[in-house]
Amino acid sequence: MLASVRGPALAVVTLPLSILLFTLSLVAIVLLPVGIGVVALPPVQHALRRYANQRRRLVRAWGGLEVPEPYRPWPRRLSGGVVGQVERCVLLLKDPATWRDIAWLPVDMTAGFVTAFLPPLLPLNHQLTKRMLEPTREMLLARRVEQLYETRHDAVDSSAAELRRIERDLHDGAQARLVAMGMSLGAIEALVERDPARAKEMIAQARENSAEALTELRDLVRGIHPPVLAERGLPDALRALALRMPAPVEADIELPGRFEEPVETAVYFAVSELLTNAAKHSGASRVWLDVLYARSAPGGPAIRVTVTDDGKGGASLDGGSGLHGVRRRLAQFDGVLALSSPAGGPTMITLEVPADPLDDAGTAG
């Protein structure tokens, strides 16, 4: 009964839209050589993508079929004005999904229109839509290559930034203290015969400087790879991290053992960033940290972390936020980050990093 209502309604609504978008797409493409199409094509194709995405959602809701978006991601930055318009047009024309959307429209306005009016054939319309609007194997492979290219650049940028941080910390901290110690020792050598009392004072000061330099070096090493993480593993390292937070953190951590060192390090510093953000910016009175090993995660076995706080909410994944940086670093390990933070709270951040526990031989299982 429901299908007999849905089908005709879908046909009546979508037929004029499909005809309109198909006509506008053809006109924009034809007018590309004279420049008008460069201006017209991007808004027409954006409207077509919204229309196609709505049909993907309907296929999922009515037919129970998942139809992933096939579109290539937009670059992080696009130029403005005429240059930006040309860039958008070129990117759309190079994306195979653009042409698949256009090819789908005449099929939808013919075969799709007919099957929508016949309830027994409506599932066939869903299958047809799925086949034409889902990404092909070649498109998925191309997207994966682009993702790997992007994450490789992110990894290089992160490594360069980390090296600059280490160099700056060494230059401004331990190195400066060691230079001062060297100068002090030279002065002590000159004073030891004629002013022993002053020489003793300077020796004591040099001893304090050496202790401070050693502390700074230890802190620097801890920032690269925390000793507790290397010695006791990720669960104990995360519990120790939770204890150091100014806001109370209730930690529930269940992991089967050790994981590869880069994965443990990535998860540790991601959790550190999330807990620090919750303590500094959310105004939370309590934070909950849940860490488990999800064997049946959609992308395969993974470490799943959820950080929840009772703060004011309103967190964002915008380009300038710390969460955006966490997501970029996790992407180097095929990790993902999801955020729910309505105004007024609470905030819930979930991340997953694909991982397998190490066996007794130290290899991933």
GROMACS .gro file of C-alpha atoms in nm:
model
  365
    1MET     CA    1   0.000   0.000   0.000
    2LEU     CA    2   0.276   0.242   0.095
    3ALA     CA    3   0.469   0.166  -0.224
    4SER     CA    4   0.159   0.242  -0.434
    5VAL     CA    5   0.156   0.594  -0.288
    6ARG     CA    6   0.529   0.653  -0.283
    7GLY     CA    7   0.592   0.548  -0.643
    8PRO     CA    8   0.351   0.784  -0.822
    9ALA     CA    9   0.442   1.071  -0.589
   10LEU     CA   10   0.810   1.016  -0.665
   11ALA     CA   11   0.743   1.002  -1.038
   12VAL     CA   12   0.537   1.324  -1.042
   13VAL     CA   13   0.793   1.519  -0.838
   14THR     CA   14   1.112   1.392  -1.001
   15LEU     CA   15   1.016   1.393  -1.369
   16PRO     CA   16   1.014   1.773  -1.414
   17LEU     CA   17   1.327   1.809  -1.201
   18SER     CA   18   1.516   1.548  -1.403
   19ILE     CA   19   1.412   1.710  -1.731
   20LEU     CA   20   1.509   2.057  -1.607
   21LEU     CA   21   1.849   1.956  -1.471
   22PHE     CA   22   1.930   1.750  -1.781
   23THR     CA   23   1.842   2.041  -2.009
   24LEU     CA   24   2.039   2.293  -1.803
   25SER     CA   25   2.340   2.061  -1.792
   26LEU     CA   26   2.342   2.018  -2.171
   27VAL     CA   27   2.302   2.391  -2.229
   28ALA     CA   28   2.586   2.473  -1.988
   29ILE     CA   29   2.816   2.219  -2.158
   30VAL     CA   30   2.731   2.351  -2.506
   31LEU     CA   31   2.805   2.707  -2.394
   32LEU     CA   32   3.145   2.623  -2.245
   33PRO     CA   33   3.342   2.737  -2.555
   34VAL     CA   34   3.194   3.087  -2.539
   35GLY     CA   35   3.256   3.123  -2.165
   36ILE     CA   36   2.895   3.134  -2.047
   37GLY     CA   37   2.907   2.766  -1.957
   38VAL     CA   38   3.201   2.829  -1.724
   39VAL     CA   39   2.973   3.046  -1.513
   40ALA     CA   40   2.660   2.832  -1.553
   41LEU     CA   41   2.800   2.480  -1.512
   42PRO     CA   42   2.909   2.488  -1.142
   43PRO     CA   43   2.572   2.599  -0.996
   44VAL     CA   44   2.381   2.360  -1.224
   45GLN     CA   45   2.601   2.068  -1.124
   46HIS     CA   46   2.584   2.156  -0.754
   47ALA     CA   47   2.205   2.151  -0.784
   48LEU     CA   48   2.225   1.817  -0.965
   49ARG     CA   49   2.446   1.673  -0.691
   50ARG     CA   50   2.201   1.779  -0.423
   51TYR     CA   51   1.923   1.620  -0.625
   52ALA     CA   52   2.119   1.297  -0.674
   53ASN     CA   53   2.209   1.285  -0.305
   54GLN     CA   54   1.844   1.317  -0.215
   55ARG     CA   55   1.767   1.019  -0.438
   56ARG     CA   56   2.048   0.823  -0.271
   57ARG     CA   57   1.887   0.894   0.065
   58LEU     CA   58   1.547   0.780  -0.066
   59VAL     CA   59   1.695   0.459  -0.201
   60ARG     CA   60   1.845   0.393   0.142
   61ALA     CA   61   1.526   0.483   0.329
   62TRP     CA   62   1.277   0.309   0.098
   63GLY     CA   63   1.483   0.030  -0.052
   64GLY     CA   64   1.738  -0.040   0.222
   65LEU     CA   65   2.024   0.000  -0.028
   66GLU     CA   66   2.337   0.199   0.053
   67VAL     CA   67   2.449   0.428  -0.229
   68PRO     CA   68   2.776   0.602  -0.132
   69GLU     CA   69   2.857   0.942  -0.279
   70PRO     CA   70   3.105   0.908  -0.567
   71TYR     CA   71   3.223   1.268  -0.583
   72ARG     CA   72   3.585   1.366  -0.555
   73PRO     CA   73   3.661   1.588  -0.255
   74TRP     CA   74   3.709   1.958  -0.321
   75PRO     CA   75   4.056   2.104  -0.261
   76ARG     CA   76   4.100   2.269   0.077
   77ARG     CA   77   4.137   2.608  -0.085
   78LEU     CA   78   3.991   2.747  -0.404
   79SER     CA   79   4.074   3.084  -0.555
   80GLY     CA   80   3.808   3.350  -0.559
   81GLY     CA   81   3.652   3.543  -0.844
   82VAL     CA   82   3.683   3.436  -1.206
   83VAL     CA   83   3.983   3.212  -1.135
   84GLY     CA   84   3.790   3.022  -0.870
   85GLN     CA   85   3.494   2.981  -1.104
   86VAL     CA   86   3.718   2.832  -1.373
   87GLU     CA   87   3.878   2.600  -1.116
   88ARG     CA   88   3.538   2.473  -1.004
   89CYS     CA   89   3.431   2.416  -1.362
   90VAL     CA   90   3.749   2.223  -1.447
   91LEU     CA   91   3.721   2.008  -1.133
   92LEU     CA   92   3.360   1.923  -1.214
   93LEU     CA   93   3.442   1.832  -1.573
   94LYS     CA   94   3.729   1.608  -1.460
   95ASP     CA   95   3.516   1.423  -1.205
   96PRO     CA   96   3.365   1.105  -1.360
   97ALA     CA   97   3.075   1.132  -1.116
   98THR     CA   98   2.960   1.449  -1.294
   99TRP     CA   99   2.908   1.260  -1.618
  100ARG     CA  100   2.744   0.964  -1.443
  101ASP     CA  101   2.492   1.200  -1.282
  102ILE     CA  102   2.412   1.354  -1.620
  103ALA     CA  103   2.378   1.009  -1.780
  104TRP     CA  104   2.146   0.901  -1.499
  105LEU     CA  105   1.893   1.179  -1.564
  106PRO     CA  106   1.749   1.049  -1.896
  107VAL     CA  107   1.732   0.698  -1.750
  108ASP     CA  108   1.549   0.833  -1.447
  109MET     CA  109   1.300   1.031  -1.655
  110THR     CA  110   1.217   0.726  -1.868
  111ALA     CA  111   1.268   0.386  -1.706
  112GLY     CA  112   1.258   0.534  -1.356
  113PHE     CA  113   0.935   0.719  -1.428
  114VAL     CA  114   0.764   0.404  -1.564
  115THR     CA  115   0.873   0.172  -1.281
  116ALA     CA  116   0.773   0.428  -1.017
  117PHE     CA  117   0.411   0.401  -1.131
  118LEU     CA  118   0.413   0.022  -1.098
  119PRO     CA  119   0.453  -0.072  -0.727
  120PRO     CA  120   0.584  -0.427  -0.797
  121LEU     CA  121   0.862  -0.275  -1.010
  122LEU     CA  122   0.962  -0.002  -0.762
  123PRO     CA  123   1.249  -0.212  -0.616
  124LEU     CA  124   1.383  -0.242  -0.974
  125ASN     CA  125   1.382   0.139  -0.993
  126HIS     CA  126   1.587   0.145  -0.663
  127GLN     CA  127   1.836  -0.108  -0.803
  128LEU     CA  128   1.873   0.096  -1.121
  129THR     CA  129   1.932   0.416  -0.927
  130LYS     CA  130   2.188   0.245  -0.707
  131ARG     CA  131   2.377   0.107  -1.006
  132MET     CA  132   2.396   0.441  -1.183
  133LEU     CA  133   2.463   0.665  -0.882
  134GLU     CA  134   2.708   0.456  -0.679
  135PRO     CA  135   3.085   0.489  -0.737
  136THR     CA  136   3.244   0.241  -0.974
  137ARG     CA  137   3.545   0.032  -0.879
  138GLU     CA  138   3.768   0.263  -1.082
  139MET     CA  139   3.627   0.567  -0.903
  140LEU     CA  140   3.683   0.409  -0.563
  141LEU     CA  141   4.040   0.324  -0.658
  142ALA     CA  142   4.105   0.677  -0.784
  143ARG     CA  143   3.958   0.822  -0.464
  144ARG     CA  144   4.181   0.595  -0.257
  145VAL     CA  145   4.488   0.707  -0.451
  146GLU     CA  146   4.393   1.071  -0.395
  147GLN     CA  147   4.338   1.003  -0.026
  148LEU     CA  148   4.678   0.837   0.005
  149TYR     CA  149   4.837   1.129  -0.179
  150GLU     CA  150   4.667   1.373   0.056
  151THR     CA  151   4.757   1.185   0.374
  152ARG     CA  152   5.117   1.146   0.257
  153HIS     CA  153   5.142   1.524   0.230
  154ASP     CA  154   4.980   1.559   0.571
  155ALA     CA  155   5.233   1.316   0.716
  156VAL     CA  156   5.522   1.510   0.564
  157ASP     CA  157   5.380   1.840   0.690
  158SER     CA  158   5.323   1.697   1.039
  159SER     CA  159   5.676   1.557   1.052
  160ALA     CA  160   5.824   1.889   0.940
  161ALA     CA  161   5.619   2.078   1.199
  162GLU     CA  162   5.727   1.834   1.470
  163LEU     CA  163   6.092   1.873   1.374
  164ARG     CA  164   6.058   2.253   1.385
  165ARG     CA  165   5.898   2.227   1.730
  166ILE     CA  166   6.179   2.006   1.858
  167GLU     CA  167   6.442   2.238   1.711
  168ARG     CA  168   6.272   2.543   1.866
  169ASP     CA  169   6.238   2.378   2.207
  170LEU     CA  170   6.601   2.270   2.202
  171HIS     CA  171   6.720   2.613   2.091
  172ASP     CA  172   6.512   2.811   2.338
  173GLY     CA  173   6.542   2.571   2.631
  174ALA     CA  174   6.808   2.310   2.691
  175GLN     CA  175   7.056   2.450   2.438
  176ALA     CA  176   7.041   2.798   2.592
  177ARG     CA  177   7.095   2.655   2.939
  178LEU     CA  178   7.391   2.444   2.825
  179VAL     CA  179   7.550   2.747   2.660
  180ALA     CA  180   7.503   2.944   2.982
  181MET     CA  181   7.658   2.655   3.179
  182GLY     CA  182   7.961   2.660   2.949
  183MET     CA  183   8.008   3.033   3.006
  184SER     CA  184   7.962   2.988   3.380
  185LEU     CA  185   8.224   2.714   3.390
  186GLY     CA  186   8.467   2.944   3.211
  187ALA     CA  187   8.406   3.215   3.470
  188ILE     CA  188   8.439   2.962   3.753
  189GLU     CA  189   8.776   2.852   3.619
  190ALA     CA  190   8.894   3.213   3.635
  191LEU     CA  191   8.754   3.271   3.986
  192VAL     CA  192   8.846   2.947   4.159
  193GLU     CA  193   9.190   3.074   4.271
  194ARG     CA  194   9.116   3.437   4.361
  195ASP     CA  195   8.751   3.419   4.477
  196PRO     CA  196   8.663   3.065   4.591
  197ALA     CA  197   8.340   3.174   4.761
  198ARG     CA  198   8.204   3.329   4.443
  199ALA     CA  199   8.322   3.024   4.247
  200LYS     CA  200   8.120   2.797   4.479
  201GLU     CA  201   7.808   3.008   4.427
  202MET     CA  202   7.849   2.984   4.050
  203ILE     CA  203   7.905   2.607   4.073
  204ALA     CA  204   7.577   2.571   4.263
  205GLN     CA  205   7.400   2.781   4.001
  206ALA     CA  206   7.553   2.570   3.723
  207ARG     CA  207   7.427   2.256   3.901
  208GLU     CA  208   7.073   2.400   3.908
  209ASN     CA  209   7.097   2.491   3.540
  210SER     CA  210   7.210   2.139   3.452
  211ALA     CA  211   6.914   1.993   3.644
  212GLU     CA  212   6.671   2.225   3.466
  213ALA     CA  213   6.826   2.140   3.127
  214LEU     CA  214   6.788   1.769   3.206
  215THR     CA  215   6.421   1.822   3.301
  216GLU     CA  216   6.355   2.009   2.979
  217LEU     CA  217   6.520   1.734   2.775
  218ARG     CA  218   6.309   1.472   2.952
  219ASP     CA  219   5.993   1.675   2.882
  220LEU     CA  220   6.096   1.705   2.518
  221VAL     CA  221   6.149   1.331   2.487
  222ARG     CA  222   5.817   1.268   2.663
  223GLY     CA  223   5.650   1.489   2.404
  224ILE     CA  224   5.794   1.275   2.125
  225HIS     CA  225   5.709   0.938   2.279
  226PRO     CA  226   5.592   0.918   2.640
  227PRO     CA  227   5.797   0.667   2.844
  228VAL     CA  228   5.484   0.526   3.011
  229LEU     CA  229   5.349   0.443   2.664
  230ALA     CA  230   5.667   0.258   2.568
  231GLU     CA  231   5.701   0.077   2.900
  232ARG     CA  232   5.343  -0.005   3.003
  233GLY     CA  233   5.135   0.017   2.687
  234LEU     CA  234   4.840   0.222   2.570
  235PRO     CA  235   4.583   0.142   2.847
  236ASP     CA  236   4.810   0.249   3.134
  237ALA     CA  237   4.936   0.549   2.937
  238LEU     CA  238   4.579   0.669   2.878
  239ARG     CA  239   4.486   0.615   3.245
  240ALA     CA  240   4.790   0.818   3.350
  241LEU     CA  241   4.689   1.086   3.101
  242ALA     CA  242   4.338   1.097   3.243
  243LEU     CA  243   4.469   1.139   3.597
  244ARG     CA  244   4.668   1.447   3.495
  245MET     CA  245   4.366   1.635   3.360
  246PRO     CA  246   4.228   1.925   3.569
  247ALA     CA  247   3.868   1.811   3.516
  248PRO     CA  248   3.771   1.468   3.658
  249VAL     CA  249   3.796   1.201   3.388
  250GLU     CA  250   3.614   0.870   3.427
  251ALA     CA  251   3.815   0.623   3.218
  252ASP     CA  252   3.687   0.287   3.097
  253ILE     CA  253   3.960   0.122   2.889
  254GLU     CA  254   3.947  -0.232   2.755
  255LEU     CA  255   4.217  -0.328   2.506
  256PRO     CA  256   4.348  -0.680   2.436
  257GLY     CA  257   4.720  -0.596   2.448
  258ARG     CA  258   4.988  -0.401   2.267
  259PHE     CA  259   4.953  -0.254   1.920
  260GLU     CA  260   5.203  -0.126   1.669
  261GLU     CA  261   5.398   0.166   1.812
  262PRO     CA  262   5.289   0.428   1.553
  263VAL     CA  263   4.923   0.340   1.613
  264GLU     CA  264   4.957   0.358   1.991
  265THR     CA  265   5.136   0.693   1.962
  266ALA     CA  266   4.870   0.835   1.729
  267VAL     CA  267   4.585   0.727   1.960
  268TYR     CA  268   4.767   0.856   2.269
  269PHE     CA  269   4.826   1.204   2.132
  270ALA     CA  270   4.474   1.219   1.983
  271VAL     CA  271   4.322   1.139   2.325
  272SER     CA  272   4.558   1.390   2.486
  273GLU     CA  273   4.433   1.661   2.250
  274LEU     CA  274   4.067   1.570   2.306
  275LEU     CA  275   4.096   1.566   2.686
  276THR     CA  276   4.292   1.891   2.686
  277ASN     CA  277   4.029   2.058   2.467
  278ALA     CA  278   3.754   1.936   2.699
  279ALA     CA  279   3.936   2.073   3.003
  280LYS     CA  280   4.029   2.410   2.849
  281HIS     CA  281   3.744   2.508   2.622
  282SER     CA  282   3.425   2.321   2.706
  283GLY     CA  283   3.374   2.432   3.065
  284ALA     CA  284   3.301   2.070   3.151
  285SER     CA  285   3.277   1.954   3.510
  286ARG     CA  286   3.325   1.589   3.413
  287VAL     CA  287   3.467   1.396   3.119
  288TRP     CA  288   3.416   1.033   3.021
  289LEU     CA  289   3.682   0.840   2.830
  290ASP     CA  290   3.584   0.504   2.678
  291VAL     CA  291   3.839   0.301   2.483
  292LEU     CA  292   3.776  -0.045   2.341
  293TYR     CA  293   3.884  -0.278   2.065
  294ALA     CA  294   3.606  -0.302   1.806
  295ARG     CA  295   3.657  -0.630   1.622
  296SER     CA  296   3.348  -0.581   1.405
  297ALA     CA  297   3.391  -0.215   1.312
  298PRO     CA  298   3.267  -0.126   0.958
  299GLY     CA  299   3.620  -0.067   0.831
  300GLY     CA  300   3.767  -0.373   1.003
  301PRO     CA  301   3.909  -0.424   1.353
  302ALA     CA  302   3.990  -0.091   1.513
  303ILE     CA  303   4.066   0.093   1.834
  304ARG     CA  304   3.755   0.297   1.914
  305VAL     CA  305   3.778   0.596   2.147
  306THR     CA  306   3.485   0.804   2.272
  307VAL     CA  307   3.537   1.123   2.471
  308THR     CA  308   3.223   1.278   2.619
  309ASP     CA  309   3.193   1.590   2.833
  310ASP     CA  310   2.908   1.780   2.998
  311GLY     CA  311   3.036   2.119   2.880
  312LYS     CA  312   2.877   2.397   2.677
  313GLY     CA  313   2.911   2.226   2.338
  314GLY     CA  314   2.954   2.410   2.009
  315ALA     CA  315   3.279   2.236   1.912
  316SER     CA  316   3.369   2.244   1.544
  317LEU     CA  317   3.579   2.058   1.287
  318ASP     CA  318   3.664   2.376   1.098
  319GLY     CA  319   4.005   2.407   0.937
  320GLY     CA  320   4.154   2.614   1.218
  321SER     CA  321   4.040   2.395   1.506
  322GLY     CA  322   4.247   2.146   1.702
  323LEU     CA  323   3.996   1.875   1.618
  324HIS     CA  324   4.061   1.929   1.249
  325GLY     CA  325   4.431   1.869   1.315
  326VAL     CA  326   4.352   1.550   1.506
  327ARG     CA  327   4.139   1.425   1.217
  328ARG     CA  328   4.417   1.497   0.967
  329ARG     CA  329   4.674   1.309   1.175
  330LEU     CA  330   4.442   1.012   1.219
  331ALA     CA  331   4.381   1.003   0.843
  332GLN     CA  332   4.745   0.900   0.802
  333PHE     CA  333   4.643   0.570   0.964
  334ASP     CA  334   4.306   0.550   0.782
  335GLY     CA  335   4.147   0.669   1.105
  336VAL     CA  336   3.823   0.867   1.123
  337LEU     CA  337   3.678   1.117   1.369
  338ALA     CA  338   3.311   1.200   1.427
  339LEU     CA  339   3.178   1.492   1.631
  340SER     CA  340   2.845   1.562   1.798
  341SER     CA  341   2.845   1.893   1.984
  342PRO     CA  342   2.515   2.082   1.986
  343ALA     CA  343   2.502   2.424   2.149
  344GLY     CA  344   2.455   2.371   2.521
  345GLY     CA  345   2.623   2.032   2.509
  346PRO     CA  346   2.701   1.761   2.566
  347THR     CA  347   2.994   1.701   2.333
  348MET     CA  348   3.074   1.351   2.210
  349ILE     CA  349   3.378   1.280   1.994
  350THR     CA  350   3.438   0.932   1.856
  351LEU     CA  351   3.748   0.821   1.671
  352GLU     CA  352   3.843   0.489   1.517
  353VAL     CA  353   4.189   0.380   1.407
  354PRO     CA  354   4.222   0.046   1.222
  355ALA     CA  355   4.454  -0.179   1.423
  356ASP     CA  356   4.528  -0.538   1.512
  357PRO     CA  357   4.686  -0.639   1.845
  358LEU     CA  358   5.040  -0.771   1.837
  359ASP     CA  359   5.098  -1.139   1.897
  360ASP     CA  360   5.370  -1.282   2.118
  361ALA     CA  361   5.622  -1.240   1.836
  362GLY     CA  362   5.543  -0.868   1.814
  363THR     CA  363   5.362  -0.882   1.481
  364ALA     CA  364   5.009  -0.763   1.410
  365GLY     CA  365   4.758  -1.046   1.407
   0.00000   0.00000   0.00000
